[in-house]
CSV table of C-alpha atoms in Angstrom, one decimal:
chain,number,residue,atom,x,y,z
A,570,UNK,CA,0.0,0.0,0.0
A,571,UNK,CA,1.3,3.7,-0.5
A,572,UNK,CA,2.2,6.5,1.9
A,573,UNK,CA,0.2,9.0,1.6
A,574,UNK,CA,3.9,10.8,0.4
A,575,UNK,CA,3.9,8.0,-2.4
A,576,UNK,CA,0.6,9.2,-3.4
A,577,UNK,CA,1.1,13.0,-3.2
A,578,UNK,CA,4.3,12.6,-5.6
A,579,UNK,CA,2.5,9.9,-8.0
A,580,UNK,CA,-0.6,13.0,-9.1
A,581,UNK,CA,-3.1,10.9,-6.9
A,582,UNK,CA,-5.6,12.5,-4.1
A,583,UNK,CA,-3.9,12.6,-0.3
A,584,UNK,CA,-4.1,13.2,3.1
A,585,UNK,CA,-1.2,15.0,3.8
A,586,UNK,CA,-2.0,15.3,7.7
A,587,UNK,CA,-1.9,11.0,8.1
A,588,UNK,CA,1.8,10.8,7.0
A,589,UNK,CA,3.9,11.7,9.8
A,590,UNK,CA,6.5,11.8,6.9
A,591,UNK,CA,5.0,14.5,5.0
A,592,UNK,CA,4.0,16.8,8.4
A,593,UNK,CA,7.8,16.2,9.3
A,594,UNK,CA,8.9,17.6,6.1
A,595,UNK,CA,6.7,20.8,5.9
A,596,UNK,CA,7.5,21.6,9.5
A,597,UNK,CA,11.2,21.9,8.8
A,598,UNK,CA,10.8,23.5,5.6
A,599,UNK,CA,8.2,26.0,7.0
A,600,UNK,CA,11.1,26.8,10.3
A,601,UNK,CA,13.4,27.5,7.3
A,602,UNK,CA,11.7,30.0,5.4
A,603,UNK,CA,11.0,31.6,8.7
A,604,UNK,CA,14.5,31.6,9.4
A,605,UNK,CA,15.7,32.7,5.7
A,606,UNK,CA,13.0,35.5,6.0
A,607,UNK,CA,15.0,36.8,9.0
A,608,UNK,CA,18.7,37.1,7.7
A,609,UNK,CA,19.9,39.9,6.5
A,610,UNK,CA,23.2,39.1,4.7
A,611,UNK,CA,23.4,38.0,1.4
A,612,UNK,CA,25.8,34.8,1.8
A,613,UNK,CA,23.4,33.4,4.8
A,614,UNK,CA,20.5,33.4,2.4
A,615,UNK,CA,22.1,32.2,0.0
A,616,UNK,CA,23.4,29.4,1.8
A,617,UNK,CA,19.9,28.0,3.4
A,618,UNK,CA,18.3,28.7,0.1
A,619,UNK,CA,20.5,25.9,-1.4
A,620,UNK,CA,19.6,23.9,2.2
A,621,UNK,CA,15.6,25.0,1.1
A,622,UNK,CA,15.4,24.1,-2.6
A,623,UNK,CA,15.6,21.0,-4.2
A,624,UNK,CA,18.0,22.4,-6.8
A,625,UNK,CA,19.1,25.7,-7.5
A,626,UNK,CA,21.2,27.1,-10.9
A,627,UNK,CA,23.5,29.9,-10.3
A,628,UNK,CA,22.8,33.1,-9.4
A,629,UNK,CA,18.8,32.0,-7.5
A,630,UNK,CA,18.2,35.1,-5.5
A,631,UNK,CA,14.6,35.4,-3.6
A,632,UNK,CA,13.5,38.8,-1.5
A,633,UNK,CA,11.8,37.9,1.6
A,634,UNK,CA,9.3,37.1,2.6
A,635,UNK,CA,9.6,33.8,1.0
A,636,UNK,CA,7.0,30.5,1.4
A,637,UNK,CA,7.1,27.1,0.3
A,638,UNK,CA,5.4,23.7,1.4
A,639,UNK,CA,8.3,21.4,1.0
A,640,UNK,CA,11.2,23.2,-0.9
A,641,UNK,CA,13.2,20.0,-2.0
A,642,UNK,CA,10.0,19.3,-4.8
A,643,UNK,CA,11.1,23.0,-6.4
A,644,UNK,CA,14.0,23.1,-9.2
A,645,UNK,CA,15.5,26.4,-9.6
A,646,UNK,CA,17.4,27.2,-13.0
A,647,UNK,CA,19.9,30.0,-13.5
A,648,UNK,CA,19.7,33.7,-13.4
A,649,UNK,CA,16.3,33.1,-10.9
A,650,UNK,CA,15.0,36.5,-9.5
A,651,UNK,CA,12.0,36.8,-6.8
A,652,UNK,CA,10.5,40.0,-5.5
A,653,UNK,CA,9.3,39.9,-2.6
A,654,UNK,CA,6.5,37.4,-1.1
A,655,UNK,CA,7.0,34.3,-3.2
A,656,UNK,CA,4.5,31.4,-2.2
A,657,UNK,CA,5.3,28.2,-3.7
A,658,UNK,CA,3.0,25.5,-2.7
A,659,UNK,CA,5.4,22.4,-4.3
A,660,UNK,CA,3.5,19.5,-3.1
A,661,UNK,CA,3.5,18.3,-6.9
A,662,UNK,CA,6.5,19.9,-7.9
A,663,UNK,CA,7.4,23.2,-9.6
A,664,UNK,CA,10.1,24.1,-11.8
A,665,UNK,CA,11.7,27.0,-12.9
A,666,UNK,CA,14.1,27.5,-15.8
A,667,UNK,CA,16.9,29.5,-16.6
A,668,UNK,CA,16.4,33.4,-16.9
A,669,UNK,CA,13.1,33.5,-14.6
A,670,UNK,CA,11.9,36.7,-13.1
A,671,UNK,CA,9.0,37.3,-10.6
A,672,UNK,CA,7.1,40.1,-9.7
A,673,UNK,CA,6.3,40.3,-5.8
A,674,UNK,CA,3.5,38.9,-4.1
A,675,UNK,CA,3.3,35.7,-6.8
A,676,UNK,CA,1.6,32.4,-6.0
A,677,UNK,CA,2.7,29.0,-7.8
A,678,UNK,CA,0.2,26.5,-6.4
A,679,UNK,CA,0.4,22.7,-7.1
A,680,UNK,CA,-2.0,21.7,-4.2
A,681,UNK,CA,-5.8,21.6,-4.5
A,682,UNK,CA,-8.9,19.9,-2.6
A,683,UNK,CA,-11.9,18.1,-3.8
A,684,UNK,CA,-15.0,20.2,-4.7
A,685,UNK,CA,-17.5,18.3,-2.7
A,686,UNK,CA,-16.9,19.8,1.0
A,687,UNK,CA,-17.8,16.2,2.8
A,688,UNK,CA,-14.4,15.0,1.2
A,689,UNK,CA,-12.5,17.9,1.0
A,690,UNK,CA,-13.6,18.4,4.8
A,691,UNK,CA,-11.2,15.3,5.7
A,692,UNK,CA,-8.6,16.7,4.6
A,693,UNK,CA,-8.0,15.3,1.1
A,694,UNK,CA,-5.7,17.0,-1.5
A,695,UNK,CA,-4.3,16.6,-5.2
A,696,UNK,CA,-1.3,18.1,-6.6
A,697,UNK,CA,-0.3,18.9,-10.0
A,698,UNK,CA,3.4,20.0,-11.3
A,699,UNK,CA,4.0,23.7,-12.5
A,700,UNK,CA,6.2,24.1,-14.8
A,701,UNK,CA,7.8,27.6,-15.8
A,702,UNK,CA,9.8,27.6,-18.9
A,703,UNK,CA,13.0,29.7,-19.5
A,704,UNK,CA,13.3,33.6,-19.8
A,705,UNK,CA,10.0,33.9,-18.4
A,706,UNK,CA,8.9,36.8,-16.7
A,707,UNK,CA,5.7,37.1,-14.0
A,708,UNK,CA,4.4,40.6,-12.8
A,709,UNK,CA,3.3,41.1,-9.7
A,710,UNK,CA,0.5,39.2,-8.3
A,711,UNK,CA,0.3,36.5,-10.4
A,712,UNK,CA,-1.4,33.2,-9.1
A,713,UNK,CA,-1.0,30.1,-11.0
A,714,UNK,CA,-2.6,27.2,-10.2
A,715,UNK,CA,-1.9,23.4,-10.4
A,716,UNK,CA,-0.9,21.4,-13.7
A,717,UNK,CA,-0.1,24.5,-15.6
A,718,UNK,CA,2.7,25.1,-17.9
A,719,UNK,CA,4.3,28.6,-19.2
A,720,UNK,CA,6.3,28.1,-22.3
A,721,UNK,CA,9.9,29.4,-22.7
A,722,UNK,CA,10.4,33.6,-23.7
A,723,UNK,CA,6.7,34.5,-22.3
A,724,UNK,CA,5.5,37.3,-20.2
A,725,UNK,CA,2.5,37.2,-18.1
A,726,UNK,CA,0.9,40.3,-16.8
A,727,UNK,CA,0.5,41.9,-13.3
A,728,UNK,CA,-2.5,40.4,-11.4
A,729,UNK,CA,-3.2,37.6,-13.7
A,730,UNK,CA,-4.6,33.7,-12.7
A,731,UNK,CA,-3.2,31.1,-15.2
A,732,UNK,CA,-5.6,28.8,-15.4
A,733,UNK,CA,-4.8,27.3,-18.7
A,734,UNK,CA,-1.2,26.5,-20.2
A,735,UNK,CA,0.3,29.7,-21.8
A,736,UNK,CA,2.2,28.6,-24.8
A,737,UNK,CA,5.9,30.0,-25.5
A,738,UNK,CA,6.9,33.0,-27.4
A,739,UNK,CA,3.6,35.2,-26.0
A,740,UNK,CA,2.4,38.1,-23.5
A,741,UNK,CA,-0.7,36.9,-21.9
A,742,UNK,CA,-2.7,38.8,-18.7
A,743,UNK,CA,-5.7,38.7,-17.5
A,744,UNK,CA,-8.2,36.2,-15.3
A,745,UNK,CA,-8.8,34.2,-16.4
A,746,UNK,CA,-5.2,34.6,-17.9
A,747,UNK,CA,-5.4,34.7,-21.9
A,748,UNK,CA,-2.9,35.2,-24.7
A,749,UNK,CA,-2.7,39.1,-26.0
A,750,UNK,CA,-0.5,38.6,-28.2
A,751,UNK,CA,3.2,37.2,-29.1
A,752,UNK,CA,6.4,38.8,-28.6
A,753,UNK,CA,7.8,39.5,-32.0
A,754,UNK,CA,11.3,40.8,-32.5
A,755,UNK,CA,9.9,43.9,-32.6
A,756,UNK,CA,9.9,44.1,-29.1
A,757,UNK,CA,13.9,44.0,-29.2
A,758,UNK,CA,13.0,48.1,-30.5
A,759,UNK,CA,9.9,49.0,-28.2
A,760,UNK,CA,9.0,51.3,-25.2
A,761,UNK,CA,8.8,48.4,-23.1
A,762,UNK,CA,4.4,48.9,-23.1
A,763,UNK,CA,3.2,44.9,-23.4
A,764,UNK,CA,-0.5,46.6,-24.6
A,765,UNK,CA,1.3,47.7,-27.8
């Protein structure tokens, strides 16, 4: 029979509260962040960042305040940059590729709970990898919710909720979140105004 970690990790529905395992395992990563969230020199966070994340590429930096479930179940490529309050629920797994910026106050969530309240009432959950592709940028506020991809060189605007996969090479805002349009190279030229 599986843990209810085994189970978590495979993309089925689990109790995350009946695996001591699991409740471990966010405990320590949840006295982390609170400890990272408190330095103030630039080598100590970088150090427990490394200790935090799964994998990290060179140059990863994150503002505080910074959140995460788990932290080993999130894979950081290079050239990472977070504003400030990052939330990364990473039950199912998120990744982040090379060249990644985020806006502040951004939520990556792979966790979600059944619609009918008796079951969700006992505590079940699913999660769902996110997957961020490389040179990506996310404005602020951006919520993105479980099993949702965001395809290399796009840029999704402040305050949006991807809901659906956003497909490379594109500037897409909105909630739901939809494609405007796609970055063409004259963008290498513009005024930097996404609407245009």
């Amino acid at each position: 029979m599986k843990t209810e970690k085994e189970k978590m990790l495979a993309g089925q529905v689990y109790n995350p509260g009946q695996d001591e395992e699991l409740m471990a395992e966010l405990a320590a990563c949840k006295a982390k962040c609170l400890r990272y969230n408190q330095l103030t020199t630039a080598a100590e966070k970088k150090e427990l960042l490394k200790e935090i994340l799964g994998q990290s590429g060179e140059n990863c930096h994150i503002e505080p305040n910074f959140w995460c479930d788990y932290g080993w179940n999130i894979k950081v490529g290079n050239n990472f940059y977070a504003n400030h309050n990052l939330t990364v629920l990473d039950a199912g797994g998120v990744t982040f590729g090379d060249n990644v910026f985020i806006g502040p106050d951004c939520g990556f969530y792979t966790s979600g709970h059944p619609l009918d309240a008796e079951r969700r009432n006992t505590g079940l959950e699913y999660a769902y990898p996110i997957t961020v592709g490389n040179n990506v940028w996310i404005g602020g506020g951006v919520r993105v919710v479980p099993g949702i991809s965001i395809g290399d060189n796009s840029v999704i605007g402040a305050g949006s909720v991807v809901v659906k996969d956003i497909p490379a090479n594109c500037v897409a805002a909105g909630n739901p979140c939809r494609v405007i349009r796609e970055v063409t190279d004259d963008d290498a030229n513009s005024d930097l105004n996404w609407k245009k």
